[in-house]
CSV table of C-alpha atoms in Angstrom, one decimal:
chain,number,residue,atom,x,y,z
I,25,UNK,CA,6.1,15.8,17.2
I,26,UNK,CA,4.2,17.5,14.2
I,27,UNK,CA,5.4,20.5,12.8
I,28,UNK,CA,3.2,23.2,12.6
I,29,UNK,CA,3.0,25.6,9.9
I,30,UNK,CA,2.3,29.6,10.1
I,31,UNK,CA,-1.4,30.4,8.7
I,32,UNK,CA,-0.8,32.9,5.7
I,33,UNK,CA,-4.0,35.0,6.9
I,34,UNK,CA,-2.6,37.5,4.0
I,35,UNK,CA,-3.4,35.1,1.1
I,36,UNK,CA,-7.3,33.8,0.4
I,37,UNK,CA,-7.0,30.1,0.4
I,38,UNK,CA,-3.7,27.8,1.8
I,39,UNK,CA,-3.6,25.2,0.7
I,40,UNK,CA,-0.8,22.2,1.2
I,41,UNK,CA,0.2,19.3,-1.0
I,42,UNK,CA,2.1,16.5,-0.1
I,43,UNK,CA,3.9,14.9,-2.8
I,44,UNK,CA,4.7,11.2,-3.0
I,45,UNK,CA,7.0,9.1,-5.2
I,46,UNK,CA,9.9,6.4,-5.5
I,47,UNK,CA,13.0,7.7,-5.2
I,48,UNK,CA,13.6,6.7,-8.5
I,49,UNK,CA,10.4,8.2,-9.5
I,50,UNK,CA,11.9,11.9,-10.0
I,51,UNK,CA,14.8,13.9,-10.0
I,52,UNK,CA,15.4,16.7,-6.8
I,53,UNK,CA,16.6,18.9,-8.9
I,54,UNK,CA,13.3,19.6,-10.5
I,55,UNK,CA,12.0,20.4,-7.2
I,56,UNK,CA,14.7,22.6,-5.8
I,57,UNK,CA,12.5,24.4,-4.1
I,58,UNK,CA,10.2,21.9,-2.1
I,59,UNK,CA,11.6,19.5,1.1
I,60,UNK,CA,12.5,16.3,0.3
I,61,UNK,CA,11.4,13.4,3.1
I,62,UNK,CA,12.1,9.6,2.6
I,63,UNK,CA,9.5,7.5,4.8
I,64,UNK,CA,11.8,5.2,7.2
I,65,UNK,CA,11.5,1.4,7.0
I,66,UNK,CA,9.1,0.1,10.2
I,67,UNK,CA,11.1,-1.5,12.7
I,68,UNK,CA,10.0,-5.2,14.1
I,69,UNK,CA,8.5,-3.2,16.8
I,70,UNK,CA,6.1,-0.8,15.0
I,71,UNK,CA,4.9,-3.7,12.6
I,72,UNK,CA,4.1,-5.8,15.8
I,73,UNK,CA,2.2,-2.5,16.9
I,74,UNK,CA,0.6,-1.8,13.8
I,75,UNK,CA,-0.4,-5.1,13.4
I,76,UNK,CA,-3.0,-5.4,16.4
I,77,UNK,CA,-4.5,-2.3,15.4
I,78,UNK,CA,-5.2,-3.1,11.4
I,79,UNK,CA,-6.6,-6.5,12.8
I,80,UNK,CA,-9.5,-4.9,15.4
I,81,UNK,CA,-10.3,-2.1,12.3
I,82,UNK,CA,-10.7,-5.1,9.7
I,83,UNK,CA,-12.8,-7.3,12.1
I,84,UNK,CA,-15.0,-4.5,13.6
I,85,UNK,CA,-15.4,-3.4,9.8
I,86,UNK,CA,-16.5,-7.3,9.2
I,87,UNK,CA,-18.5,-8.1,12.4
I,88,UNK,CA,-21.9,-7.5,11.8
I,89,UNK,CA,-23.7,-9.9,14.8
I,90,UNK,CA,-20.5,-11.0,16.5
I,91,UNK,CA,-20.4,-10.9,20.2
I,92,UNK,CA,-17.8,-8.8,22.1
I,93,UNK,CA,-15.5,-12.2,22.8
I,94,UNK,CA,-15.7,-13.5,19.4
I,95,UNK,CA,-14.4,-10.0,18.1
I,96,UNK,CA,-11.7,-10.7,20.3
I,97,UNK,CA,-10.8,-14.1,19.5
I,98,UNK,CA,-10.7,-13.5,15.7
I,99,UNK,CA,-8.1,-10.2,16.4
I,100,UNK,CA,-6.2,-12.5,18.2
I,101,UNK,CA,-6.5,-15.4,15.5
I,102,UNK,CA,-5.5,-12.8,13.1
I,103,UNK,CA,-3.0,-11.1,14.7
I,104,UNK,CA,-1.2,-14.1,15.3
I,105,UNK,CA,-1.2,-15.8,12.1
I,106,UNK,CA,0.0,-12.3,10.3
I,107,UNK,CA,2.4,-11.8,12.6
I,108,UNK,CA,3.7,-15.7,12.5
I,109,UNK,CA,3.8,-14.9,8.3
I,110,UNK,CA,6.0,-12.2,8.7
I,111,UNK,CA,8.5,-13.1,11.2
I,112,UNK,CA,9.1,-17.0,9.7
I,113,UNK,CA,9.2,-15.5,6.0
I,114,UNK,CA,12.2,-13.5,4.9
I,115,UNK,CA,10.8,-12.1,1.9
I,116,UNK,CA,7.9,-11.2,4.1
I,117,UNK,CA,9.3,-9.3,6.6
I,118,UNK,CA,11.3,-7.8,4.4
I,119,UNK,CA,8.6,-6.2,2.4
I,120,UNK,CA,6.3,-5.9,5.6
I,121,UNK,CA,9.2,-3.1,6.7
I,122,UNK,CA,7.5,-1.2,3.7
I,123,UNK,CA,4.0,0.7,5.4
I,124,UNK,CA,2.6,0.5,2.3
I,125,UNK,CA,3.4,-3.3,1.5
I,126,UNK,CA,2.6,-4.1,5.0
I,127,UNK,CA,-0.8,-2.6,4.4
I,128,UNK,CA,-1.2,-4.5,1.2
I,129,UNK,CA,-0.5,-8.0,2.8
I,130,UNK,CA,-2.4,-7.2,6.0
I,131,UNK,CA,-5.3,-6.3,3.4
I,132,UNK,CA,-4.5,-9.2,1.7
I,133,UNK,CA,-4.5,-11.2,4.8
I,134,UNK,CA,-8.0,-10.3,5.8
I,135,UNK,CA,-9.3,-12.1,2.7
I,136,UNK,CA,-7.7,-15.2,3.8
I,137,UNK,CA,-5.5,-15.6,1.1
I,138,UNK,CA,-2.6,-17.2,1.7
I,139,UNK,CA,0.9,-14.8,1.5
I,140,UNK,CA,3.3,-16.2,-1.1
I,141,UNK,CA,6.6,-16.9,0.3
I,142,UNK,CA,8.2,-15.7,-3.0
I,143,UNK,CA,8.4,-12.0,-3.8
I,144,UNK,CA,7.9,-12.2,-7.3
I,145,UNK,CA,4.5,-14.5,-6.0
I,146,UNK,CA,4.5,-11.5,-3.3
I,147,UNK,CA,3.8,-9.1,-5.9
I,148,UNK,CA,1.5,-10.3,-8.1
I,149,UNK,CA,-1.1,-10.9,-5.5
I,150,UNK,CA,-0.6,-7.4,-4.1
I,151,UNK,CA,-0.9,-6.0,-7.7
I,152,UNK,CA,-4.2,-8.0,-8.1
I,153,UNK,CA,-5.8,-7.1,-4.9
I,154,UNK,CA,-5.0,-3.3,-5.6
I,155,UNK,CA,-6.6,-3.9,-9.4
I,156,UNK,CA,-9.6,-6.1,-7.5
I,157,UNK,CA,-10.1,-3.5,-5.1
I,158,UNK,CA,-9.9,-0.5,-7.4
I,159,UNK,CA,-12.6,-2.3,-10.2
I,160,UNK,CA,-15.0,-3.4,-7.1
I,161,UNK,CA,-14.7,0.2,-5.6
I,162,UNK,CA,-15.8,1.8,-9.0
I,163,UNK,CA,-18.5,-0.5,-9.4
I,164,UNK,CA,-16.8,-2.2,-13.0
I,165,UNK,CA,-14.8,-5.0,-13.5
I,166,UNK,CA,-12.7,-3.4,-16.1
I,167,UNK,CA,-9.4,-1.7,-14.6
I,168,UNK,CA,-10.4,1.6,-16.5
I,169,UNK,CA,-12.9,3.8,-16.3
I,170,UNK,CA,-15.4,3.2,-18.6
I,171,UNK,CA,-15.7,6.4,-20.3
I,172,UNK,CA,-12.4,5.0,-21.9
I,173,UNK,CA,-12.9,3.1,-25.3
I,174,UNK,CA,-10.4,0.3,-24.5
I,175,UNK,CA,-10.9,-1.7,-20.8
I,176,UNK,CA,-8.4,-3.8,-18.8
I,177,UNK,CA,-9.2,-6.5,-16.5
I,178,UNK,CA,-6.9,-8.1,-14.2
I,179,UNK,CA,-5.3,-10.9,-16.4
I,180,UNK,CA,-4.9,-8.2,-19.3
I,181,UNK,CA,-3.3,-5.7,-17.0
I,182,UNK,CA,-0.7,-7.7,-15.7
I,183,UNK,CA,-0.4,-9.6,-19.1
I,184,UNK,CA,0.2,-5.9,-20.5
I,185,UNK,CA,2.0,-4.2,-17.8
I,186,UNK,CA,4.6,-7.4,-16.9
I,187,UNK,CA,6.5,-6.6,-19.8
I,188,UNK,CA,6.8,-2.8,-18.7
I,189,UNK,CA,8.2,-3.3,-15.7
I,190,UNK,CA,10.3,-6.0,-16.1
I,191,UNK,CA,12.0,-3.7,-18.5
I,192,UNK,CA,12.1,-1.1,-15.8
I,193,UNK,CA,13.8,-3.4,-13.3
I,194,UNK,CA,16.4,-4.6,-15.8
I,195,UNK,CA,17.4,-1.3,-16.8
I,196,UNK,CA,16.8,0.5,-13.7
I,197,UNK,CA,14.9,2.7,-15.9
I,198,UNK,CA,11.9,4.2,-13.9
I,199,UNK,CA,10.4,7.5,-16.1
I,200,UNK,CA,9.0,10.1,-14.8
């Protein structure tokens, strides 16, 4: 059930931010004054729902002269072989209890590449889909804008950020 929030009729403009991070990402205390929330892990059940539903969006988004039926039969197909990924891969599901990962591999999915059964594999796909995506979305194949004089593309910002974040995990160092 949502929670719904007085209107402040007495002030000009409302307006509401939500704030998102890692847990690691910052410390409470800086933020005594906001409510914390941590997102829950999906259950088996609500990635079996979700599932379904990412499926019809992607292939309505795709169809452009499929029939009715064929719509159908290519939710089904990949319905199925998503959800067959997920449930015989540990490393998977473990990461498909994650909405945002499961959104990356369903995303990943619909591009027909295959889902690596390793999570370091895992990762490195999702990272390049997200840089893919972001570069094909701004129109430039360079992961930074390109009123900046220095430009990324995907092999460079892996090759540049690998290091960073290896770091990161070994030290359990995550800066704000």
């Amino acid at each position: 059930e949502q929670q719904r929030y007085p209107e402040k009729k007495h002030l000009p403009t409302y307006n509401r931010f939500l704030v998102t991070s890692r847990i690691e990402g910052y410390p409470k205390e800086a933020f005594k004054t906001y409510q914390h929330y941590e997102i829950a892990r999906l259950t088996p059940e609500q990635i079996r729902e979700f599932i379904p539903h990412w499926c019809r969006a992607s292939v309505n988004r795709d169809a452009q002269d499929m029939s009715e039926e064929a719509i159908e039969r290519e939710v089904k197909e990949k319905t199925q072989e998503l959800l067959s990924v997920i449930e015989t891969n540990e490393a998977v599901s473990e990461l498909a209890e994650i909405p945002l990962l499961l959104t990356m591999l369903a995303a990943i999915h619909r591009k027909d590449a295959p889902l690596p059964d390793r999570r370091a594999k895992l990762y490195r796909v999702v990272i390049e889909t997200l840089l893919q995506d972001r570069n094909r979305a701004k129109g430039t194949e360079t992961l930074l804008d390109r009123r900046y004089l220095e430009t990324l593309n995907v092999a460079d910002a892996i090759r540049q950020l690998g290091p960073l974040a290896f770091y990161m995990h070994q030290h359990n160092s995550y800066p704000l």
